[in-house]
Short mmCIF file of C-alpha atoms and ligand atoms in Angstrom, two decimals:
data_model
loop_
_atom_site.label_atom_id
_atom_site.label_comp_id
_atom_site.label_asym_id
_atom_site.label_seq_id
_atom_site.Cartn_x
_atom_site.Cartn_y
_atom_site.Cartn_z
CA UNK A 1 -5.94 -0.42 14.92
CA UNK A 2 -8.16 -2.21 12.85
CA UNK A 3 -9.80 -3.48 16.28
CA UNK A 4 -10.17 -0.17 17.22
CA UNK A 5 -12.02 0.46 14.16
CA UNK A 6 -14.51 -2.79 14.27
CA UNK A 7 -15.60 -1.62 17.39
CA UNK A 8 -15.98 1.73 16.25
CA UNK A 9 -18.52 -0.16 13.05
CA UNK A 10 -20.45 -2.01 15.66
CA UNK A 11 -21.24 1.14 17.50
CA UNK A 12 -22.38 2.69 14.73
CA UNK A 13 -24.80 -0.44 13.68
CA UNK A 14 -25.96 -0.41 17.31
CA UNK A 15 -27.07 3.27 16.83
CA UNK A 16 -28.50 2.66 13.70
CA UNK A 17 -30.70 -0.58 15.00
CA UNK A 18 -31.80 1.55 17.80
CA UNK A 19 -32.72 4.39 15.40
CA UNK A 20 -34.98 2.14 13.90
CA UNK A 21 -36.71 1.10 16.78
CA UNK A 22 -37.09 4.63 17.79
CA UNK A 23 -38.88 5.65 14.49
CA UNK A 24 -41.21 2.19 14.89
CA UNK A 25 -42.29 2.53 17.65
CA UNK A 26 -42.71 6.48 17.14
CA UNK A 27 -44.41 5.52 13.67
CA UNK A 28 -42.69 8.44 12.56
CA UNK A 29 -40.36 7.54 8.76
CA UNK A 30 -37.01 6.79 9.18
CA UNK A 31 -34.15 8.08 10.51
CA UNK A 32 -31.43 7.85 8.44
CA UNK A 33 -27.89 8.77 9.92
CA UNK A 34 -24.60 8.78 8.52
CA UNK A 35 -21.01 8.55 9.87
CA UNK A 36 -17.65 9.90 9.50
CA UNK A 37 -15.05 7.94 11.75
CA UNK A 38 -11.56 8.66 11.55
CA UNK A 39 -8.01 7.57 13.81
CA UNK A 40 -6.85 9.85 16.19
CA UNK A 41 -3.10 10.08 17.82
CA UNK A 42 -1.68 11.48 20.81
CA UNK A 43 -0.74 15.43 19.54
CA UNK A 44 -3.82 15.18 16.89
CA UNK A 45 -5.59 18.63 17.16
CA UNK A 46 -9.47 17.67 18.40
CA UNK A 47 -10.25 20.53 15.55
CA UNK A 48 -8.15 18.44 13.04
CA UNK A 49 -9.44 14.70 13.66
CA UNK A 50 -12.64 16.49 13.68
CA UNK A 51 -12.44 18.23 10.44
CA UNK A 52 -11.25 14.39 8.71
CA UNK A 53 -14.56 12.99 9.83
CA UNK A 54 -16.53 15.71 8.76
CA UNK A 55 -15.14 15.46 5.72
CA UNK A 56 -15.45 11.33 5.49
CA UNK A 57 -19.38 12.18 6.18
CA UNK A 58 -19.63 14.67 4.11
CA UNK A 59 -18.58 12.41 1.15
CA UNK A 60 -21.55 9.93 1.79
CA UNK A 61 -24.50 12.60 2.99
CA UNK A 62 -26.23 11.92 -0.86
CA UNK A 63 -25.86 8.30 -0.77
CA UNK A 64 -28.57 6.44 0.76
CA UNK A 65 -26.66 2.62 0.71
CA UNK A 66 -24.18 3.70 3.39
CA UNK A 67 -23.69 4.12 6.57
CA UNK A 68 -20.35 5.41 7.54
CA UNK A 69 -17.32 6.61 5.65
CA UNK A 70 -13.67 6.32 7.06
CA UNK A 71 -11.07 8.76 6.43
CA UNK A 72 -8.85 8.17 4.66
CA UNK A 73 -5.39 10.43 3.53
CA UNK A 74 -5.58 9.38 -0.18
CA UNK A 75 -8.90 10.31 -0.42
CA UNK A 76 -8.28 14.47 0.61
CA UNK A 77 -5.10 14.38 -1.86
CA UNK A 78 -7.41 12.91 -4.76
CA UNK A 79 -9.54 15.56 -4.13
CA UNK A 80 -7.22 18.23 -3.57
CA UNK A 81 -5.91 16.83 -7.12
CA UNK A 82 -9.15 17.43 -8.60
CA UNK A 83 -9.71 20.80 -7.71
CA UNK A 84 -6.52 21.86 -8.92
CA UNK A 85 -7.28 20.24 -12.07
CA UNK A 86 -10.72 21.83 -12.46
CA UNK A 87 -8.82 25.05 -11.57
CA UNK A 88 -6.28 25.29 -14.21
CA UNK A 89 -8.35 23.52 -17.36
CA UNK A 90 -9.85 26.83 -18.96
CA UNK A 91 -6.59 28.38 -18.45
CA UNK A 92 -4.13 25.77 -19.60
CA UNK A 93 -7.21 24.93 -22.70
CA UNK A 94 -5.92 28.39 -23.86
CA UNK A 95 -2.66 28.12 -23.28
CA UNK A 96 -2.94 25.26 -25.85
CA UNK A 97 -1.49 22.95 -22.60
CA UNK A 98 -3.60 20.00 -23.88
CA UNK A 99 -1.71 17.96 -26.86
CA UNK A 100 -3.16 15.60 -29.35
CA UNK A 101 -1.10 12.58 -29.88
CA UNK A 102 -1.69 10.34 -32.68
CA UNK A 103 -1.88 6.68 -32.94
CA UNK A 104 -1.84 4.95 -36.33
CA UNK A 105 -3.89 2.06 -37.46
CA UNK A 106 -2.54 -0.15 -40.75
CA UNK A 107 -4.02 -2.90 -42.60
CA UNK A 108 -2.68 -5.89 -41.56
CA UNK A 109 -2.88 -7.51 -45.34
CA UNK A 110 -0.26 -4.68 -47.12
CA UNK A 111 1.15 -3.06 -43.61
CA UNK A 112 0.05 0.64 -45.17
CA UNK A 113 -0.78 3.08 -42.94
CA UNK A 114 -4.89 3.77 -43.03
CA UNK A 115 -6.03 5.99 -40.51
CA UNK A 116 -5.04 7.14 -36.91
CA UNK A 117 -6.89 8.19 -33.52
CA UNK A 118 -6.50 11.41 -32.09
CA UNK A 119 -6.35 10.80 -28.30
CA UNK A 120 -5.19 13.74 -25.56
CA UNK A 121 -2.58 14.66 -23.60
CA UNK A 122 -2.16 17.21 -20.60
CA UNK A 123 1.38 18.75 -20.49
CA UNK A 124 1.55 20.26 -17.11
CA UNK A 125 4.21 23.29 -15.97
CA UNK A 126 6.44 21.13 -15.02
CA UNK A 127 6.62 19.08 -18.51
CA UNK A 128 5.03 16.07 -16.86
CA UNK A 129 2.43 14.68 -19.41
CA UNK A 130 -0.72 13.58 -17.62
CA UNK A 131 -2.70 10.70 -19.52
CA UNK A 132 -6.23 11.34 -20.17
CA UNK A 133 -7.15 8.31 -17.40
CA UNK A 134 -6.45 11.42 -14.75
CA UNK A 135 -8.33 13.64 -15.87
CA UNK A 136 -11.05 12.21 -18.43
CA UNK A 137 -13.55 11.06 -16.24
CA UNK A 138 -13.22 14.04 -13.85
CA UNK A 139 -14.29 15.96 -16.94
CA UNK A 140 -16.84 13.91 -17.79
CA UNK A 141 -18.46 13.91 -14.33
CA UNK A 142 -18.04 17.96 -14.27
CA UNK A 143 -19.12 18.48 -18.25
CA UNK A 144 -16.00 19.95 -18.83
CA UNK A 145 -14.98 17.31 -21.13
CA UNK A 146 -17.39 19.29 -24.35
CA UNK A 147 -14.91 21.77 -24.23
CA UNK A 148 -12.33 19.29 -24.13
CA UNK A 149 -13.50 17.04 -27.18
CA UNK A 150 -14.15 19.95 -29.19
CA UNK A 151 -10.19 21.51 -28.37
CA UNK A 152 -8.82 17.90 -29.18
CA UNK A 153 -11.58 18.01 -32.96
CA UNK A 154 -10.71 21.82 -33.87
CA UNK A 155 -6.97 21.16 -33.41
CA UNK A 156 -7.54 17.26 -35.42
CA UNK A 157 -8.97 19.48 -38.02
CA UNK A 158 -6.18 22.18 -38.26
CA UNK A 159 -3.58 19.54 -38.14
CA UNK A 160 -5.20 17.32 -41.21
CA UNK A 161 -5.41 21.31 -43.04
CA UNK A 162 -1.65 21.79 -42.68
CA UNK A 163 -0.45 18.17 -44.05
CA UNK A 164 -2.65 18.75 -47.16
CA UNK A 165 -1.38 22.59 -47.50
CA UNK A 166 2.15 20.82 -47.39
CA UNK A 167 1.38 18.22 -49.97
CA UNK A 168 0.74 15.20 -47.86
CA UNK A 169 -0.90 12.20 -48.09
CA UNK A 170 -3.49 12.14 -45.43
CA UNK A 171 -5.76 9.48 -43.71
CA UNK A 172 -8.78 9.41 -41.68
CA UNK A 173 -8.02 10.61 -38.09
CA UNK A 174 -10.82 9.41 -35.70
CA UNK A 175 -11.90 11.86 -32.43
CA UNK A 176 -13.65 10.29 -28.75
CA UNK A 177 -16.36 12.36 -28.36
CA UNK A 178 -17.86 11.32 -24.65
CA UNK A 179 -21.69 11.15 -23.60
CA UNK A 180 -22.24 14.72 -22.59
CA UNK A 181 -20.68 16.44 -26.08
CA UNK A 182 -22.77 13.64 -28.26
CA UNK A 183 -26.27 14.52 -25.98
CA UNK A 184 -26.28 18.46 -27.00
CA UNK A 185 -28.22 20.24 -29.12
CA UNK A 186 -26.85 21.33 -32.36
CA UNK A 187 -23.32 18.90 -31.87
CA UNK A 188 -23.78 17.58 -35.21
CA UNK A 189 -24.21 20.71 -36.45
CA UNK A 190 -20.89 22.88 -34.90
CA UNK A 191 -18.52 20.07 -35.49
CA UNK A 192 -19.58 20.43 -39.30
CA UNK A 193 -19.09 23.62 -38.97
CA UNK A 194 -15.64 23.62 -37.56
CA UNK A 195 -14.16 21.37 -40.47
CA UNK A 196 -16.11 23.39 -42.85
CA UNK A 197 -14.17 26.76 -41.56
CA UNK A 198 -11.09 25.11 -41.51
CA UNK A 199 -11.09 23.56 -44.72
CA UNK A 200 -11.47 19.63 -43.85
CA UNK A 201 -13.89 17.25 -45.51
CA UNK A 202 -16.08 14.86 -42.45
CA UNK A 203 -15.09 12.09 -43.69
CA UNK A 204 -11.61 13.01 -42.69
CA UNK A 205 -12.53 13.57 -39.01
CA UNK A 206 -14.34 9.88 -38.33
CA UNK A 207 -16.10 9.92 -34.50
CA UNK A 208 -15.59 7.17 -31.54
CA UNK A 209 -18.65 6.70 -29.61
CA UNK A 210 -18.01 4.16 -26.63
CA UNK A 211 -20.50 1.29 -26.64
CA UNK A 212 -21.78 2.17 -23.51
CA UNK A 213 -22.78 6.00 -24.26
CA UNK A 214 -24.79 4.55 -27.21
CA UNK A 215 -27.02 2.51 -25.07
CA UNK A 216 -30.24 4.51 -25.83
CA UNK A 217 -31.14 3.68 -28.88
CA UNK A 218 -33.81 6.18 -30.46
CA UNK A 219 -31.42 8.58 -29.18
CA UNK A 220 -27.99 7.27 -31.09
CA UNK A 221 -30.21 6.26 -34.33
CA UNK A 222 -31.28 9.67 -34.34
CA UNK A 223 -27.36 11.16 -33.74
CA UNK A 224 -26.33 9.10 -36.00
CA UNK A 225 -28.27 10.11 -38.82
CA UNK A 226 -27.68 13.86 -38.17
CA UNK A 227 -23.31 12.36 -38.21
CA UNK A 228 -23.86 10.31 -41.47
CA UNK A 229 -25.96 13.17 -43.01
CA UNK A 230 -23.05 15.68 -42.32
CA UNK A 231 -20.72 13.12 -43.64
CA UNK A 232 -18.91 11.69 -40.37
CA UNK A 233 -18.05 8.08 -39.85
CA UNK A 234 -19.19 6.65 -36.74
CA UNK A 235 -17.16 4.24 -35.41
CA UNK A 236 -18.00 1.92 -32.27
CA UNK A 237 -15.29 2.31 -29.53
CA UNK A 238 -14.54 -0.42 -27.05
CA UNK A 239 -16.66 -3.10 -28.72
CA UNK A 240 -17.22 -5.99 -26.67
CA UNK A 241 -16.32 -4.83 -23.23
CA UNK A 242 -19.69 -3.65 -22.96
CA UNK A 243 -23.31 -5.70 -22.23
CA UNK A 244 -24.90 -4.45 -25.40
CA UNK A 245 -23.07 -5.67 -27.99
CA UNK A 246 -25.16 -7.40 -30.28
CA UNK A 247 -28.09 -4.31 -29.63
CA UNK A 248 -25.37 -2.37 -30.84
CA UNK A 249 -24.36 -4.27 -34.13
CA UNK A 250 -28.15 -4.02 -34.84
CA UNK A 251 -28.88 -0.78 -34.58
CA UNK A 252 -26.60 -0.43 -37.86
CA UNK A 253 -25.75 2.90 -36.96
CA UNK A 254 -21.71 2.36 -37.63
CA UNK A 255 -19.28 2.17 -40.16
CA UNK A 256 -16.59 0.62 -37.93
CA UNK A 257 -16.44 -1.80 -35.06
CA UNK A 258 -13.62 -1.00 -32.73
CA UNK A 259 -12.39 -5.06 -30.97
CA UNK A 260 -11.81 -3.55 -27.92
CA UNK A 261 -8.17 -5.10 -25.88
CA UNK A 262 -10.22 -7.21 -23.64
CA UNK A 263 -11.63 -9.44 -27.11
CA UNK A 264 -8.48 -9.33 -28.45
CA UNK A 265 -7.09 -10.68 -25.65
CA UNK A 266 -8.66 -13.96 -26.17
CA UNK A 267 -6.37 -15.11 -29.11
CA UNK A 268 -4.69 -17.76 -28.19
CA UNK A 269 -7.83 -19.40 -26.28
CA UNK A 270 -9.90 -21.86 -28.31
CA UNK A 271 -14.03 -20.52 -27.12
CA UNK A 272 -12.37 -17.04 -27.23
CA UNK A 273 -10.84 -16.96 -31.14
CA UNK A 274 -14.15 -18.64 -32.16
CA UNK A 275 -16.12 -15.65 -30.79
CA UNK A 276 -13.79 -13.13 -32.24
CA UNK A 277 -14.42 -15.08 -35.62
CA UNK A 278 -17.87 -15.02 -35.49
CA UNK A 279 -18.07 -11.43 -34.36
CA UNK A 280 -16.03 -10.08 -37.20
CA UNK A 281 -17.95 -12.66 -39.76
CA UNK A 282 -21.51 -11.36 -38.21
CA UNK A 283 -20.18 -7.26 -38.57
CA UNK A 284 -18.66 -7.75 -42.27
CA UNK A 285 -21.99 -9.51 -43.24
CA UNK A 286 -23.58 -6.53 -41.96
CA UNK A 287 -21.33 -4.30 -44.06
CA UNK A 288 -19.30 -2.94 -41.00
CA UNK A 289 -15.82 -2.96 -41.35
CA UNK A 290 -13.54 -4.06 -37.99
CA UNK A 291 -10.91 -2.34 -36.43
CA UNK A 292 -8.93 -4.37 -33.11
CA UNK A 293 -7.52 -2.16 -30.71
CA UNK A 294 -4.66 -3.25 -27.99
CA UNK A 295 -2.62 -5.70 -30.07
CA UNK A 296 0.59 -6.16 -28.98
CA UNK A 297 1.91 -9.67 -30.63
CA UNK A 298 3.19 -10.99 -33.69
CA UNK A 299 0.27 -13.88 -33.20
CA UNK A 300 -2.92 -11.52 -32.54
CA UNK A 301 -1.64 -10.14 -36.20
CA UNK A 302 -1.67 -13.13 -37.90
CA UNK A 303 -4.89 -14.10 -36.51
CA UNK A 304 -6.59 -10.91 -37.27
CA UNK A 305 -5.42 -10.86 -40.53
CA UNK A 306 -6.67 -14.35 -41.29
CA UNK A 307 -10.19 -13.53 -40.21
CA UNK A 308 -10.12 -10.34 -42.73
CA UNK A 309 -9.86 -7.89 -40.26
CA UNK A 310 -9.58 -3.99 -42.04
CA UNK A 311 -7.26 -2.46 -39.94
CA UNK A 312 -4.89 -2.69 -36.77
CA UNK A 313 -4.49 -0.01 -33.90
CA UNK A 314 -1.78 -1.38 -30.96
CA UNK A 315 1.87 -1.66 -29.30
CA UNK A 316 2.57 -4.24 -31.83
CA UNK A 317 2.40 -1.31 -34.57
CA UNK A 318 3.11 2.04 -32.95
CA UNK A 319 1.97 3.50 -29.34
CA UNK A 320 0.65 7.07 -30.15
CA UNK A 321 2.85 9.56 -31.22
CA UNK A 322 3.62 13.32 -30.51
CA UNK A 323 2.76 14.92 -33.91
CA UNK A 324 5.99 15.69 -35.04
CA UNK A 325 6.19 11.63 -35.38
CA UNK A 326 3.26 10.89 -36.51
CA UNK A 327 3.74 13.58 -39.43
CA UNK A 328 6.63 11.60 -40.84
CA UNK A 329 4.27 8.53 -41.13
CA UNK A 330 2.61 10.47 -44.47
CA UNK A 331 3.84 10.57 -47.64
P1 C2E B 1 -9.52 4.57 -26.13
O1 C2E B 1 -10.33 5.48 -26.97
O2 C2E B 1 -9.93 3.14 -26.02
O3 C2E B 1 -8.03 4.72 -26.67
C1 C2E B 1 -7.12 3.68 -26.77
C2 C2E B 1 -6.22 3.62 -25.56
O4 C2E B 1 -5.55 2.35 -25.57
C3 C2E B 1 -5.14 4.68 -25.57
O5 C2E B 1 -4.86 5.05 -24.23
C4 C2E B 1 -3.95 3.92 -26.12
O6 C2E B 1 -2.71 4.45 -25.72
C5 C2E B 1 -4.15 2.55 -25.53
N1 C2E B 1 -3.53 1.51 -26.36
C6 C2E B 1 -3.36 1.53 -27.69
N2 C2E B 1 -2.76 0.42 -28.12
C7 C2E B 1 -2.53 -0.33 -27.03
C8 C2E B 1 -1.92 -1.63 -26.83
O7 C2E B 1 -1.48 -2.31 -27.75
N3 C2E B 1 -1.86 -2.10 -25.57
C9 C2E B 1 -2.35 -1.38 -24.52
N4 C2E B 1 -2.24 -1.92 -23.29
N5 C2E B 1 -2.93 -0.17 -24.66
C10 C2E B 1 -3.03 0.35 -25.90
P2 C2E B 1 -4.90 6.57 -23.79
O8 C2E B 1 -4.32 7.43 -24.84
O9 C2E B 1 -4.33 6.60 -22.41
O10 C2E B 1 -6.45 6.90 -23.73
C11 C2E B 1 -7.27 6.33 -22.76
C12 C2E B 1 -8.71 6.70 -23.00
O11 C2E B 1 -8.95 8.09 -22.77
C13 C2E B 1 -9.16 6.49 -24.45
O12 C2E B 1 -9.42 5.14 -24.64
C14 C2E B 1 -10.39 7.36 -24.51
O13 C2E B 1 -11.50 6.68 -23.98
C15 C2E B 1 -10.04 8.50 -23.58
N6 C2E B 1 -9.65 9.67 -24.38
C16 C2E B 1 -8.45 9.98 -24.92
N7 C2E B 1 -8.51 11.16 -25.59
C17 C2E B 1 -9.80 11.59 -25.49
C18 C2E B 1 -10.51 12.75 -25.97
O14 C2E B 1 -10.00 13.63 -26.67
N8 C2E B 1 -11.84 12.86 -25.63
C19 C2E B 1 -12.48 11.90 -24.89
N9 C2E B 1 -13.77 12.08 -24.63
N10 C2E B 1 -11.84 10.81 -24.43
C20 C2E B 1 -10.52 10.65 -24.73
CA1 CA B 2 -11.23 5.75 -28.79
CA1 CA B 3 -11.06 1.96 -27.42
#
């Protein structure tokens, strides 16, 4: 079969070479085709195999870099998938169908519990919970993620209101908020709002901005004022699996570095602890305080806690939490 399909590629180059030619020696611009291919079997419906390539094509007409697209099964399920998920979000939003779990962060020096992130879960009809790695990035691409981010900070907010209406200690409890609900007008503004309505001071509700959606920097300086003016911490999400890492630290935009897994990963290796030690040296001098994400192991601990890291977010501690766990972390 996958003979079948070389030759099929080769064709296709052939046409495309002779394309060229054609528009050359035409001097007209240039012809730019594009492919679907797709298998067909004895008892296939002509309608049907046609359909699949139509569909392969359609799903590189924008691009300009290729060619030809082959069907493929996985990729009409995905998409199928996707629709469905697109379809269901405003409904299940309101049908409070999203969860927030919590995951809690402690300070490795006295093991007390200092803060937690909120991060989100989709509980679908049939109980299954989907994690946000489905559906994130579709929601991101489509912009339904503001509504998203502001669900998961609204219901942050309400939660953090009922532990202190039943006398509980309560700690900082940090929100994502992606690229498209930071670049809005007036964010700043409604998620001050929010807490204000429902009774929660800003510092309470820190925000995670990923290293990568911070990138333009008159932009984020300028965000970042309007959060620290409101009285949001900014934290730094995924430090260090980034390019911009040291832009970042010097923007000094951020209260908190988050070590993303991938840093934290080199414990253990000699060229990788020393970077990790200079890193958390270089943010503390800079009056940042460090949070590592993704540790799983007794030793990462110990090292962390050697090199003065503030606090500790990983397996090793707790995976996140439904909130009926996560309550009976406070005092
Ligand atoms: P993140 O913000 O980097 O969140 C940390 C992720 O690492 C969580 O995955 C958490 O379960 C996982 N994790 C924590 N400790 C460990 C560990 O020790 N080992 C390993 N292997 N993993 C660990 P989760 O909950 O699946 O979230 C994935 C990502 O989805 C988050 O990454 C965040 O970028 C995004 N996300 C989650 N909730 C929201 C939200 O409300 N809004 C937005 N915009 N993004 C969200
Ligand atoms: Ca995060
Ligand atoms: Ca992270």
């Amino acid at each position: 079969a996958d003979d079948k399909i070389n030759k099929v590629i080769r064709k296709i180059e052939t046409i495309n070479l002779q394309l060229i030619k054609v528009s050359e020696s035409l001097k007209i611009p240039k012809i730019q085709p594009y492919f679907g291919v797709t298998k067909w079997e004895p008892g296939k419906k002509v309608e049907e195999a046609y359909g699949e390539a139509n569909f392969a094509k359609n799903r590189i007409k924008e691009r300009k870099d290729v060619l030809y697209q082959i069907y493929s099964q996985a990729d009409t399920e995905r998409i199928v998938e996707e629709k469905q998920m697109e379809d269901n979000f405003y409904r299940d939003l309101n049908d409070n169908h999203f969860e927030i779990w919590y995951q809690p962060k402690y300070a490795p020096k006295t093991n007390k519990l200092v803060g937690a992130e909120g991060l989100v879960r989709w509980r679908r009809e049939n109980n299954e919970i989907i994690p946000p790695s489905k559906f994130i990035p579709l929601f991101e691409r489509n912009g339904m993620i503001k509504a998203l981010d502001e669900y998961v900070f609204r219901e942050v907010c309400t939660h953090q209101r009922r532990w202190l209406d039943e006398g509980k200690k309560i700690v900082p409890i940090s929100i994502n908020l992606s690229r498209a609900s930071l670049y809005f007008e007036s964010v700043v503004k409604r998620y001050h709002d929010i807490a204000r309505r429902i009774g929660i001071y800003t510092h309470f509700v820190p925000i995670e901005i990923t290293e990568s959606a911070a990138v333009d920097n008159d932009e984020i300086k300028s965000i970042a004022d309007k959060f620290h003016g409101n009285g949001f911490p900014l934290l730094v999400d995924d430090f260090g699996s980034g390019y911009s890492s040291l832009a970042t630290l010097n923007m000094k935009c951020f209260d908190t570095l988050k070590i993303d897994k991938s840093l934290i990963d080199y414990i253990g290796d000699s060229n990788g602890e020393r970077l990790l030690v200079h890193t958390i040296a270089l943010a503390k001098e800079l009056g940042i305080c460090v949070t590592a994400e993704g540790v799983e192991s007794q030793e990462q601990v110990e090292f962390l806690k050697n090199i003065d890291c503030d606090s500790i977010q990983g397996f090793y501690y707790s995976k996140p939490l439904p909130l009926t766990e996560y309550e009976m972390l406070l005092d």
